[in-house]
Amino acid sequence: MPQMMPINWLLIFLLCILCLFTIIIMMNSLMLNSKLKNNYFMNNKMKMTKWKWLW
């Protein structure tokens, strides 16, 4: 079915974009966690501050 090809490519493209966004968000949260561990360990409880994009 050649009519279904553009829809399939669009789905693949959207899946790739979603994967990229999840990887970016995971890397960002890891960097935020490391910064919190380095800077804000004065208290015993982990306090999550406001979300900051680190780029």
CSV table of C-alpha atoms in Angstrom, one decimal:
chain,number,residue,atom,x,y,z
A,1,MET,CA,0.0,0.0,0.0
A,2,PRO,CA,2.0,3.0,-1.2
A,3,GLN,CA,-0.6,5.4,0.2
A,4,MET,CA,0.3,4.4,3.8
A,5,MET,CA,4.0,5.3,3.4
A,6,PRO,CA,3.8,9.0,4.3
A,7,ILE,CA,1.9,8.3,7.5
A,8,ASN,CA,4.4,5.6,8.5
A,9,TRP,CA,7.3,8.0,7.9
A,10,LEU,CA,5.5,10.7,9.9
A,11,LEU,CA,5.0,8.3,12.8
A,12,ILE,CA,8.6,7.3,12.7
A,13,PHE,CA,9.7,10.9,12.7
A,14,LEU,CA,7.4,11.7,15.7
A,15,LEU,CA,8.7,8.8,17.6
A,16,CYS,CA,12.3,9.9,17.0
A,17,ILE,CA,11.5,13.4,18.2
A,18,LEU,CA,9.8,12.0,21.3
A,19,CYS,CA,12.8,9.9,22.1
A,20,LEU,CA,15.1,12.9,21.7
A,21,PHE,CA,13.0,15.0,24.0
A,22,THR,CA,13.0,12.2,26.6
A,23,ILE,CA,16.8,11.9,26.4
A,24,ILE,CA,17.2,15.7,26.7
A,25,ILE,CA,14.9,15.8,29.8
A,26,MET,CA,16.6,12.9,31.4
A,27,MET,CA,20.0,14.4,30.9
A,28,ASN,CA,18.7,17.7,32.2
A,29,SER,CA,17.3,16.1,35.4
A,30,LEU,CA,20.6,14.2,35.9
A,31,MET,CA,22.5,17.5,35.7
A,32,LEU,CA,20.0,19.1,38.1
A,33,ASN,CA,20.3,16.3,40.6
A,34,SER,CA,24.1,16.5,40.5
A,35,LYS,CA,24.0,20.3,41.1
A,36,LEU,CA,21.5,19.8,43.9
A,37,LYS,CA,23.7,17.2,45.5
A,38,ASN,CA,26.8,19.4,45.2
A,39,ASN,CA,25.2,22.7,46.4
A,40,TYR,CA,22.2,22.0,48.5
A,41,PHE,CA,23.2,19.3,50.9
A,42,MET,CA,23.1,21.4,54.0
A,43,ASN,CA,19.9,19.7,55.2
A,44,ASN,CA,19.5,15.9,55.3
A,45,LYS,CA,16.3,16.1,53.1
A,46,MET,CA,16.6,16.6,49.4
A,47,LYS,CA,14.8,19.8,48.6
A,48,MET,CA,13.8,20.1,44.9
A,49,THR,CA,14.1,23.7,43.9
A,50,LYS,CA,12.4,25.2,40.8
A,51,TRP,CA,13.1,23.4,37.5
A,52,LYS,CA,15.9,25.1,35.6
A,53,TRP,CA,16.8,24.3,32.0
A,54,LEU,CA,20.6,24.0,31.9
A,55,TRP,CA,21.4,25.0,28.3
